PDB file of C-alpha atoms and ligand atoms in Angstrom:
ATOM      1  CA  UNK A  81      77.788  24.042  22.432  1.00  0.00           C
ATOM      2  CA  UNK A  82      77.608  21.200  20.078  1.00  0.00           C
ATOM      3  CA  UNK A  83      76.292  18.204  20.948  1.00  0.00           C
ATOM      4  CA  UNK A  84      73.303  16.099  21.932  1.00  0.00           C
ATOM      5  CA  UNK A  85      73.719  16.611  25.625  1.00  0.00           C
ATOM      6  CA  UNK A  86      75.442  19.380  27.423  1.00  0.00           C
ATOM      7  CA  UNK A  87      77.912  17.901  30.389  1.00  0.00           C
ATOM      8  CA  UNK A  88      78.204  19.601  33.520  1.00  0.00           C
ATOM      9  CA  UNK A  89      80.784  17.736  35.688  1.00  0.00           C
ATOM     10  CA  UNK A  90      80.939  18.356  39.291  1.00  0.00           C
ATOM     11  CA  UNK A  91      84.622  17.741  40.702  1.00  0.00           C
ATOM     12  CA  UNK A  92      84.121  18.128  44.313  1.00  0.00           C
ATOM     13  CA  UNK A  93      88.453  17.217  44.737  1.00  0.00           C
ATOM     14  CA  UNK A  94      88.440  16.665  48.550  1.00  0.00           C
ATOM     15  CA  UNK A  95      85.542  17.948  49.823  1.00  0.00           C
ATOM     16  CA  UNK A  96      82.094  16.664  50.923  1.00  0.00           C
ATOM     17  CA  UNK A  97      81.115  14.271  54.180  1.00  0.00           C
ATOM     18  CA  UNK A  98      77.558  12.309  54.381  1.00  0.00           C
ATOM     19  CA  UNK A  99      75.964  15.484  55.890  1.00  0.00           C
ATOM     20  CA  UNK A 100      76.842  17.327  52.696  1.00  0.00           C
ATOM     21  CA  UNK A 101      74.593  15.183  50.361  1.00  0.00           C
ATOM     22  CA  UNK A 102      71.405  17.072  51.811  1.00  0.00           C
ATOM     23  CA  UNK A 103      72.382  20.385  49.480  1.00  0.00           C
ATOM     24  CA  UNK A 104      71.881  17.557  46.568  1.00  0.00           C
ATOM     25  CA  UNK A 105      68.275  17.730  46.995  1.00  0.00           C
ATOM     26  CA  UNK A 106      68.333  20.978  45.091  1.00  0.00           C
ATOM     27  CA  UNK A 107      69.818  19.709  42.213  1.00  0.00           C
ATOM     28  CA  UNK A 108      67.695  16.329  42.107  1.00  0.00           C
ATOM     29  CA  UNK A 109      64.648  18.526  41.947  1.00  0.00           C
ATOM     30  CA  UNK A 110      66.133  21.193  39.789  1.00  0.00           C
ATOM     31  CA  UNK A 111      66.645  17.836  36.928  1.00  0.00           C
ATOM     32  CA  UNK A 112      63.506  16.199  37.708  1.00  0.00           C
ATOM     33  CA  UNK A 113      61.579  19.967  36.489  1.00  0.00           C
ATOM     34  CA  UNK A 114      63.866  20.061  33.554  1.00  0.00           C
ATOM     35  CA  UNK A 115      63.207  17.045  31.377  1.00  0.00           C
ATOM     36  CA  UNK A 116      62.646  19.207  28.227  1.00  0.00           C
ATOM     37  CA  UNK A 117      66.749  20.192  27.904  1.00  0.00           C
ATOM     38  CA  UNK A 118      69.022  17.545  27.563  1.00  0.00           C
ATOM     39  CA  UNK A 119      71.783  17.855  29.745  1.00  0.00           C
ATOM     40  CA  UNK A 120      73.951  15.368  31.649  1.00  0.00           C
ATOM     41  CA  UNK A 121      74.918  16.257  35.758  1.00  0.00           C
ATOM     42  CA  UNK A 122      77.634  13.918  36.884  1.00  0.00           C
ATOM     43  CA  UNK A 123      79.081  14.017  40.407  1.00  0.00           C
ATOM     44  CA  UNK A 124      82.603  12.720  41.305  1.00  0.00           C
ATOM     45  CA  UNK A 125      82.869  13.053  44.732  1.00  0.00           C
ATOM     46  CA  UNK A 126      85.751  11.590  46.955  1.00  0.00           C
ATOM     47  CA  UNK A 127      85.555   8.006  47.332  1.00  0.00           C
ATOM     48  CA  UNK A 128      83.686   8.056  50.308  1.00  0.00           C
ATOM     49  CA  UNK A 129      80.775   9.384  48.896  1.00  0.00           C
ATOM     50  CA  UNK A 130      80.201   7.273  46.090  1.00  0.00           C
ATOM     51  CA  UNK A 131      78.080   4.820  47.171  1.00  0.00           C
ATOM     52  CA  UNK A 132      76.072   7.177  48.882  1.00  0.00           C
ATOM     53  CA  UNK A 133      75.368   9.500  45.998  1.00  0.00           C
ATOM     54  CA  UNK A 134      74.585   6.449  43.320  1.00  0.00           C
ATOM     55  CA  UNK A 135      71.790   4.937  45.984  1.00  0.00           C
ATOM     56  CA  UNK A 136      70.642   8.960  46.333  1.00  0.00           C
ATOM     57  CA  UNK A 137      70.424   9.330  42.406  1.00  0.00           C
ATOM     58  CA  UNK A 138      68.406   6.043  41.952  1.00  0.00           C
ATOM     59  CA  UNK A 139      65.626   6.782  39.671  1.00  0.00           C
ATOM     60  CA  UNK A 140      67.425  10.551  39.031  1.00  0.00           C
ATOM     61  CA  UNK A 141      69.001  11.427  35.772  1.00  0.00           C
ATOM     62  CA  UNK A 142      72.242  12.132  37.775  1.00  0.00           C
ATOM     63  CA  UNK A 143      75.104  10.131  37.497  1.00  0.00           C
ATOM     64  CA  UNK A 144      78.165   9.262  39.622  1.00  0.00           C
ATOM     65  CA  UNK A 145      81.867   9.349  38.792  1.00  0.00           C
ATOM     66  CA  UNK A 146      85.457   8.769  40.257  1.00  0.00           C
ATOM     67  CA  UNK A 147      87.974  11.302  40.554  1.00  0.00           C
ATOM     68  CA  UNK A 148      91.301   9.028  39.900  1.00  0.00           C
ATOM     69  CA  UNK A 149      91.919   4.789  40.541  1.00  0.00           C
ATOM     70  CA  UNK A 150      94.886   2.613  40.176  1.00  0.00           C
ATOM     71  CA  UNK A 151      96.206   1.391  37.268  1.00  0.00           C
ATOM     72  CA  UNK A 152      95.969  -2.009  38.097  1.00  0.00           C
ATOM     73  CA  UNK A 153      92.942  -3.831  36.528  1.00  0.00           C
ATOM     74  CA  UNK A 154      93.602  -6.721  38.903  1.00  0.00           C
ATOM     75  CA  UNK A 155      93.539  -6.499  43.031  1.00  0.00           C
ATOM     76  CA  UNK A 156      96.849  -6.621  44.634  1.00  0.00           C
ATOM     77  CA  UNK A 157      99.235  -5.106  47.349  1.00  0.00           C
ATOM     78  CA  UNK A 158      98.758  -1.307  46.745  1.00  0.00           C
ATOM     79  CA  UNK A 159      97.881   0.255  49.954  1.00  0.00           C
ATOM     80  CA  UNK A 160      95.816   2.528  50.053  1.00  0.00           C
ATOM     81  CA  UNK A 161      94.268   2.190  46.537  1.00  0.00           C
ATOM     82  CA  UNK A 162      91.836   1.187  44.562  1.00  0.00           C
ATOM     83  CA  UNK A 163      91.157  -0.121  41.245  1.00  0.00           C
ATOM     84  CA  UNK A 164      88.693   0.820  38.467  1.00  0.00           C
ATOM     85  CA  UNK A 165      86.351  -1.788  39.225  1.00  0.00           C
ATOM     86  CA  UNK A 166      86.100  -1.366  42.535  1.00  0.00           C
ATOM     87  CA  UNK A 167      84.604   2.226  41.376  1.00  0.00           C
ATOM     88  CA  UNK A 168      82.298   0.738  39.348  1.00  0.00           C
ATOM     89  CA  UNK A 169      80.945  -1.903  41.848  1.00  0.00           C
ATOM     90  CA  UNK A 170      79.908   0.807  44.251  1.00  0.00           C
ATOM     91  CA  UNK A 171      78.178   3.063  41.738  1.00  0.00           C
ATOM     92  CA  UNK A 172      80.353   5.008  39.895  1.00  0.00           C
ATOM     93  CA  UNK A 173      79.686   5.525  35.546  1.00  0.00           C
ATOM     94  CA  UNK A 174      82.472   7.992  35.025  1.00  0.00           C
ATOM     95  CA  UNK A 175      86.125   8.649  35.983  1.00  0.00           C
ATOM     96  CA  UNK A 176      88.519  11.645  36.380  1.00  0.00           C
ATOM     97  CA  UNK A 177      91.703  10.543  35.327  1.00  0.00           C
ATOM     98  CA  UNK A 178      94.568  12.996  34.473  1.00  0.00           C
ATOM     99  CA  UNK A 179      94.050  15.665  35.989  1.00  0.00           C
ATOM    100  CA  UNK A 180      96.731  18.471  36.952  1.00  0.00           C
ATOM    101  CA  UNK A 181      96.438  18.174  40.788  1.00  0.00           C
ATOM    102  CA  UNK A 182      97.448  14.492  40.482  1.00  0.00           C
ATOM    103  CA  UNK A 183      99.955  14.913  37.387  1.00  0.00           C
ATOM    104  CA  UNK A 184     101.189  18.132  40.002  1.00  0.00           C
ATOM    105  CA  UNK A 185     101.876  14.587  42.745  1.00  0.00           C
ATOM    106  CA  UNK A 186     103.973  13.059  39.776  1.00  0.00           C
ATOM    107  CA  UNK A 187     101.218  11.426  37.854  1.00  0.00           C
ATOM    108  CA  UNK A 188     102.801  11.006  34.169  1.00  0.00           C
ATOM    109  CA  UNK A 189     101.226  10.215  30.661  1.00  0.00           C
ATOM    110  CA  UNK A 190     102.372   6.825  30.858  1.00  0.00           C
ATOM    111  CA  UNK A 191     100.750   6.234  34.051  1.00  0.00           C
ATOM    112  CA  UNK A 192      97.744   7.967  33.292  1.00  0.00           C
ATOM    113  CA  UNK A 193      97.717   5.837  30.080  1.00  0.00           C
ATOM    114  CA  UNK A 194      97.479   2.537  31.714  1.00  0.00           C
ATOM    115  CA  UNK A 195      94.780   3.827  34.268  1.00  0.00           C
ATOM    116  CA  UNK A 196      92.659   5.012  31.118  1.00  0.00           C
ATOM    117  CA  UNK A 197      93.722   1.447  29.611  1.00  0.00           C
ATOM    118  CA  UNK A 198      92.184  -0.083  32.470  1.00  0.00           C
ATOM    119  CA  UNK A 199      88.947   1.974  33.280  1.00  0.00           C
ATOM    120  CA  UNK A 200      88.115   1.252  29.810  1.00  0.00           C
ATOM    121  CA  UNK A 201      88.228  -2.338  30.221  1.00  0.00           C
ATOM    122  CA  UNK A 202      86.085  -1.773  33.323  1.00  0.00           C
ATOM    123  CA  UNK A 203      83.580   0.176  30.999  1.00  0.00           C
ATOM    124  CA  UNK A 204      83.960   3.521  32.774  1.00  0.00           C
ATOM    125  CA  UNK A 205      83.643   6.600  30.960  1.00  0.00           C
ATOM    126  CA  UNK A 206      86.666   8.384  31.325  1.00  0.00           C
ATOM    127  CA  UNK A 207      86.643  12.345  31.781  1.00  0.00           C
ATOM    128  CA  UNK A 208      90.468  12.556  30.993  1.00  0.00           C
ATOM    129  CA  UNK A 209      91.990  15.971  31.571  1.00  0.00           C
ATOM    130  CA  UNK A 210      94.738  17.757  29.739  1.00  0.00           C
ATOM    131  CA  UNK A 211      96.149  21.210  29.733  1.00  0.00           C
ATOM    132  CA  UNK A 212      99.341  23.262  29.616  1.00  0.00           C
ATOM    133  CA  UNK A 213     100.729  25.576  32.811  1.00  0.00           C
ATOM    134  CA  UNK A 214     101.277  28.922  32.962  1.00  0.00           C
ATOM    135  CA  UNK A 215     104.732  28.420  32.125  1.00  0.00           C
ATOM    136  CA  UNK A 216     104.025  26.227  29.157  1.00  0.00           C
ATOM    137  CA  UNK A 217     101.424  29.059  28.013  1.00  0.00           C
ATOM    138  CA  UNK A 218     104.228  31.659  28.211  1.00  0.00           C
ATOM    139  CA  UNK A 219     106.840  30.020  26.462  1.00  0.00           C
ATOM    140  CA  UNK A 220     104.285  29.086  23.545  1.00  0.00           C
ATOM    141  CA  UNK A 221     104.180  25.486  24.339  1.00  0.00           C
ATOM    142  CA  UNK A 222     100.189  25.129  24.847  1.00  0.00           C
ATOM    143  CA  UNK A 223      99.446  22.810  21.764  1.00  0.00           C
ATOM    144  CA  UNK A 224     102.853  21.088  21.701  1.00  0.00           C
ATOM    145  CA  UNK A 225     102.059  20.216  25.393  1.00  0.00           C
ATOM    146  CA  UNK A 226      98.138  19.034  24.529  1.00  0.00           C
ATOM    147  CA  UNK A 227      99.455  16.833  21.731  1.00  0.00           C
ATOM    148  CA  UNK A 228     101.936  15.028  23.913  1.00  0.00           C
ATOM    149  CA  UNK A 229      99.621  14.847  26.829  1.00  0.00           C
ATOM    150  CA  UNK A 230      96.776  13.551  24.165  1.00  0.00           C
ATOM    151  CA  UNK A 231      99.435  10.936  22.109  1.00  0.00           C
ATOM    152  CA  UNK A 232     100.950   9.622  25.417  1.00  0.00           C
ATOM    153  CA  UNK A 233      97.542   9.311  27.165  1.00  0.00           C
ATOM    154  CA  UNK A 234      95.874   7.521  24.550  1.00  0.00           C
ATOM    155  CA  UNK A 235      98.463   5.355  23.591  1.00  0.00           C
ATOM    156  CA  UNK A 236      97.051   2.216  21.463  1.00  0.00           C
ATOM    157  CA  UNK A 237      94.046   2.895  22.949  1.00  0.00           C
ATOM    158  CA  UNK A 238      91.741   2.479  20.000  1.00  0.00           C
ATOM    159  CA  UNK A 239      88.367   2.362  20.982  1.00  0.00           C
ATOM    160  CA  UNK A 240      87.930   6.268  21.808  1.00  0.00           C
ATOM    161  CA  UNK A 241      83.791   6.110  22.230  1.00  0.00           C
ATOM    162  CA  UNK A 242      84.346   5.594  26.177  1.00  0.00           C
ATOM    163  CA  UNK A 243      87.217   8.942  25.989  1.00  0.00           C
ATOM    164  CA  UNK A 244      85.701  12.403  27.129  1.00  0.00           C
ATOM    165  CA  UNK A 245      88.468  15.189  26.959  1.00  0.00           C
ATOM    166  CA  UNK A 246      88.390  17.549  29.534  1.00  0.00           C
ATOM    167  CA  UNK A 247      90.380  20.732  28.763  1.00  0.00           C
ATOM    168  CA  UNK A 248      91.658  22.524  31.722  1.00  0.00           C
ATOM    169  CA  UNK A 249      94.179  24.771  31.237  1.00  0.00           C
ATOM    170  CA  UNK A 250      96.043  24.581  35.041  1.00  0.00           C
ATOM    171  CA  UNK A 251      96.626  28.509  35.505  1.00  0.00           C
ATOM    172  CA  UNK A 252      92.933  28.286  35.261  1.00  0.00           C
ATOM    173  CA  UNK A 253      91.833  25.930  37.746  1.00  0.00           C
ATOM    174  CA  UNK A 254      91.218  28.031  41.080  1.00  0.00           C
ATOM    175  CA  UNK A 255      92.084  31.211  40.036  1.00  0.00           C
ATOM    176  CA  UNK A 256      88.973  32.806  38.940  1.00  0.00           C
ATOM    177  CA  UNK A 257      91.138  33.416  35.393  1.00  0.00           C
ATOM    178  CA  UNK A 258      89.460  32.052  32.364  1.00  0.00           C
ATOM    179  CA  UNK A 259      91.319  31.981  28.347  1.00  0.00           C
ATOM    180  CA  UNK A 260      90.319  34.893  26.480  1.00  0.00           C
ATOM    181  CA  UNK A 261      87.771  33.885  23.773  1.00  0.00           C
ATOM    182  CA  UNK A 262      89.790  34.222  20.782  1.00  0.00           C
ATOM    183  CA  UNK A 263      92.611  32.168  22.440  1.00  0.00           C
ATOM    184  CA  UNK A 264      90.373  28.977  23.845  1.00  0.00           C
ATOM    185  CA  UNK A 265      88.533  28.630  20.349  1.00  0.00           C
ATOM    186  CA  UNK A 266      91.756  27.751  18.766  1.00  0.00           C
ATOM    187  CA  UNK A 267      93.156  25.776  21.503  1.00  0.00           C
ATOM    188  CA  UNK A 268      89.442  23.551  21.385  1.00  0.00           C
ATOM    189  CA  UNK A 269      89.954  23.044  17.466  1.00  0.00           C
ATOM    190  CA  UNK A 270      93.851  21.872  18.072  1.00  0.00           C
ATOM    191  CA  UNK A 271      92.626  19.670  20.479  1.00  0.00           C
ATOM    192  CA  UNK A 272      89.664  18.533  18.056  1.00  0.00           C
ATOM    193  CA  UNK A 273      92.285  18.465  15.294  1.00  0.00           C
ATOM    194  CA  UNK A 274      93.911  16.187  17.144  1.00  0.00           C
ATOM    195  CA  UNK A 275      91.249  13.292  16.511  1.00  0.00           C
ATOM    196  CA  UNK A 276      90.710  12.177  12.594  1.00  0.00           C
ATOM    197  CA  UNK A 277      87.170  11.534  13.211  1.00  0.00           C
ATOM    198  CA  UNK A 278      85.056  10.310  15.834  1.00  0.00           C
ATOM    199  CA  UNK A 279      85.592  12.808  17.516  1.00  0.00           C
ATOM    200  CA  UNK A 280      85.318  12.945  21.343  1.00  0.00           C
ATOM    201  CA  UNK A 281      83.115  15.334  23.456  1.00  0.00           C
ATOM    202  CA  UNK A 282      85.313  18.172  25.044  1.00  0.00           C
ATOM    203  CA  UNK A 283      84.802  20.067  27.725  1.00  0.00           C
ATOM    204  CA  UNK A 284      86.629  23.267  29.344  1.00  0.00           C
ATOM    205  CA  UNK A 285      87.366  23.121  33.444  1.00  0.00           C
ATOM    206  CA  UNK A 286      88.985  26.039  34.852  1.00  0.00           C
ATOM    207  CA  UNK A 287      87.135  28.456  37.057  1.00  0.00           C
ATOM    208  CA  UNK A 288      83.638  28.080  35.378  1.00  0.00           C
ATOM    209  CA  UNK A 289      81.208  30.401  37.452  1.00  0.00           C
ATOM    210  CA  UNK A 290      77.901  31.870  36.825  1.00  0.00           C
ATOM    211  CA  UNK A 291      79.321  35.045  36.383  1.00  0.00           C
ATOM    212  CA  UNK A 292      81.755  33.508  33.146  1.00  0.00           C
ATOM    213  CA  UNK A 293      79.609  31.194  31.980  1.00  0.00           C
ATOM    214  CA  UNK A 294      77.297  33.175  29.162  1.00  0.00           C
ATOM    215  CA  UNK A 295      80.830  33.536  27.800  1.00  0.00           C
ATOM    216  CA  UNK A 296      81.942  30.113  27.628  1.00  0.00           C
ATOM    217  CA  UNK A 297      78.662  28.684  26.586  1.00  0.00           C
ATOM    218  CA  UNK A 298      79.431  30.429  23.562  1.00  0.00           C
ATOM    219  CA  UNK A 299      82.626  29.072  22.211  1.00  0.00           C
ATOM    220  CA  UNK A 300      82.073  26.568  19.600  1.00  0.00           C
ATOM    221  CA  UNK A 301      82.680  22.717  20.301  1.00  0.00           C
ATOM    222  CA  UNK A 302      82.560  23.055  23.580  1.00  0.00           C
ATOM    223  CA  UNK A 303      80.320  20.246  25.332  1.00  0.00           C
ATOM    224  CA  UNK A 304      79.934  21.398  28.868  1.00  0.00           C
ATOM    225  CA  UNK A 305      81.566  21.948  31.525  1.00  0.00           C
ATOM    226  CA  UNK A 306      84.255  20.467  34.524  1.00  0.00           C
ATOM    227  CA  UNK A 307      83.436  22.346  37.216  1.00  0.00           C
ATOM    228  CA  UNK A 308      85.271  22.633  40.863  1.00  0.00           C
ATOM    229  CA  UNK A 309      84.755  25.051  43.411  1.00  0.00           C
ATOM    230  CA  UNK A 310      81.442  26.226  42.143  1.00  0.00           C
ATOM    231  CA  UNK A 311      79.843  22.781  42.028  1.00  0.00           C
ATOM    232  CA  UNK A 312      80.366  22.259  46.062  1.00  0.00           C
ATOM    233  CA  UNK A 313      77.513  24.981  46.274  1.00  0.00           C
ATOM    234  CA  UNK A 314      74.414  23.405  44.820  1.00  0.00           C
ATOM    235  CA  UNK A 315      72.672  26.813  44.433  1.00  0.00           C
ATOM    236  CA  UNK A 316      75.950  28.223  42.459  1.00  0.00           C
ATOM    237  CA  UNK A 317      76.160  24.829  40.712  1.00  0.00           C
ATOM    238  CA  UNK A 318      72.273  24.964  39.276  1.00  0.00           C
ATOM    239  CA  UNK A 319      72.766  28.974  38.223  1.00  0.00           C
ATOM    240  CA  UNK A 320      75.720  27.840  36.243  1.00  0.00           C
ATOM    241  CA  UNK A 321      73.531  25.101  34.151  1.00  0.00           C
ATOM    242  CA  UNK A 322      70.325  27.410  34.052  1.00  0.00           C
ATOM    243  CA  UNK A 323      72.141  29.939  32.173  1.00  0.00           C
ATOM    244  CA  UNK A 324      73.648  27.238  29.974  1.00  0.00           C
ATOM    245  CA  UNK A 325      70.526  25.983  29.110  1.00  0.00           C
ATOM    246  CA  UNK A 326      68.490  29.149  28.657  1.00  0.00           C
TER     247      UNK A 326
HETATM  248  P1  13P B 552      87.674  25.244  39.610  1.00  0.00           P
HETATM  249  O1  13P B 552      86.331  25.251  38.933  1.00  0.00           O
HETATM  250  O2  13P B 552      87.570  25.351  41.105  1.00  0.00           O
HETATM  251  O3  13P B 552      88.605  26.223  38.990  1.00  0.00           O
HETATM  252  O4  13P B 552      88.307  23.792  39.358  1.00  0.00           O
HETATM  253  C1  13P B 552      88.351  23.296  38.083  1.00  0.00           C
HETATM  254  C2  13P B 552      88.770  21.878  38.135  1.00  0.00           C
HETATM  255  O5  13P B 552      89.896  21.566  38.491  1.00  0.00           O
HETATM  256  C3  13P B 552      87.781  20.863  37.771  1.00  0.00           C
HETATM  257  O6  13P B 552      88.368  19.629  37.574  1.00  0.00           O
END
């Protein structure tokens, strides 16, 4: 862990109703009793639960975040869509964008390059994802995979300060299979390499549990944490900062 403020990033994907924001209780309490460590919790649920969440964490440290928008800046005929701001205006700080389960639906770099283009313009913080499939790990392509999904991303983008990389490796994600130690420490510095200076927070997604987590915590320039499965479970979701923090 490196700096100021350790992330934990809940990506609840497609789960969660209204009744399901009770279990957040936990967690609100769990920050309020923790103002010594600095850490950041930020929730993306499905769009549904947005606005719910941001008027729950009122006068919380917790934040809210999207999980993907349209690239469109402007309204317009998309059904079925929405734009950036229309995130924003119900709540949300932060946005998922690039992420494998939407690159898996066809999602390119260029397209995920013009929705980072716009969230930024919107003033979103943008959790953007990268990472290299099973295939791609292999055959040896891992880093020449993260530098094209990097370059084409963050195309002429240059103001970076709003860009958090999220490193998920996608045989990861679901599999209760983490990188071996050795392996994600270099992939972290390529990805740092990546950046002359300035360089962005990054944080590792993939099956993060409290069982893994000592582990992780430990590999260097590592920010926190995108977490799935094991942030629907607010008791499983607290263990997993606690022994981050501790
Ligand atoms: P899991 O933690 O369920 O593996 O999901 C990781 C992820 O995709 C977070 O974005």
């Amino acid at each position: 862990m490196t700096n100021k403020y350790i992330y934990f990033v809940a990506n609840w994907k497609m789960f969660g109703d209204l009744r399901t924001l009770n279990s957040l209780d936990k967690v609100i309490k769990f920050s309020k009793n923790n103002k010594k460590n600095k850490f950041k919790i930020i929730y993306c649920p499905p769009n549904t639960l947005i606005r719910s969440l941001s008027k729950r964490f009122k006068k919380t440290k917790l934040e809210v975040g999207a999980q993907n928008c349209h690239y469109s800046y402007e309204y317009g005929a998309y059904t079925g869509q929405v734009n950036s701001s229309m995130l924003k205006n119900v709540g949300a700080k932060y946005i998922i964008l690039g992420h494998s389960e939407n690159r898996l639906l066809g999602e390119t770099n260029r397209l995920i390059n013009l929705k980072i283009k716009s969230a930024i313009k919107t003033g979103l913080k943008i959790i953007f994802c990268i990472g290299e499939t099973l295939k791609e790990k292999k055959t040896n392509k891992t880093n020449q995979i993260l530098k094209s999904q990097i370059e084409k991303g963050l195309k002429l983008i240059k103001k970076k300060s709003q860009i958090i990389i999220a490193y998920e490796p996608v045989w990861s994600i679901g599999t209760g299979i983490i990188p071996k130690e050795k392996e994600l420490i270099k992939t972290i510095l390529f990805i740092k390499s990546r950046f002359k200076k300035n360089y962005p927070k990054i944080l590792y997604g993939g099956s993060v549990n409290g069982d893994n987590v000592d582990k992780l915590k430990k590999i260097p320039n590592i920010d926190g944490f995108l977490i799935g499965g094991a942030s629907q479970n607010s008791k499983k979701f607290i263990d997993i900062i606690k022994k981050t923090i501790n």
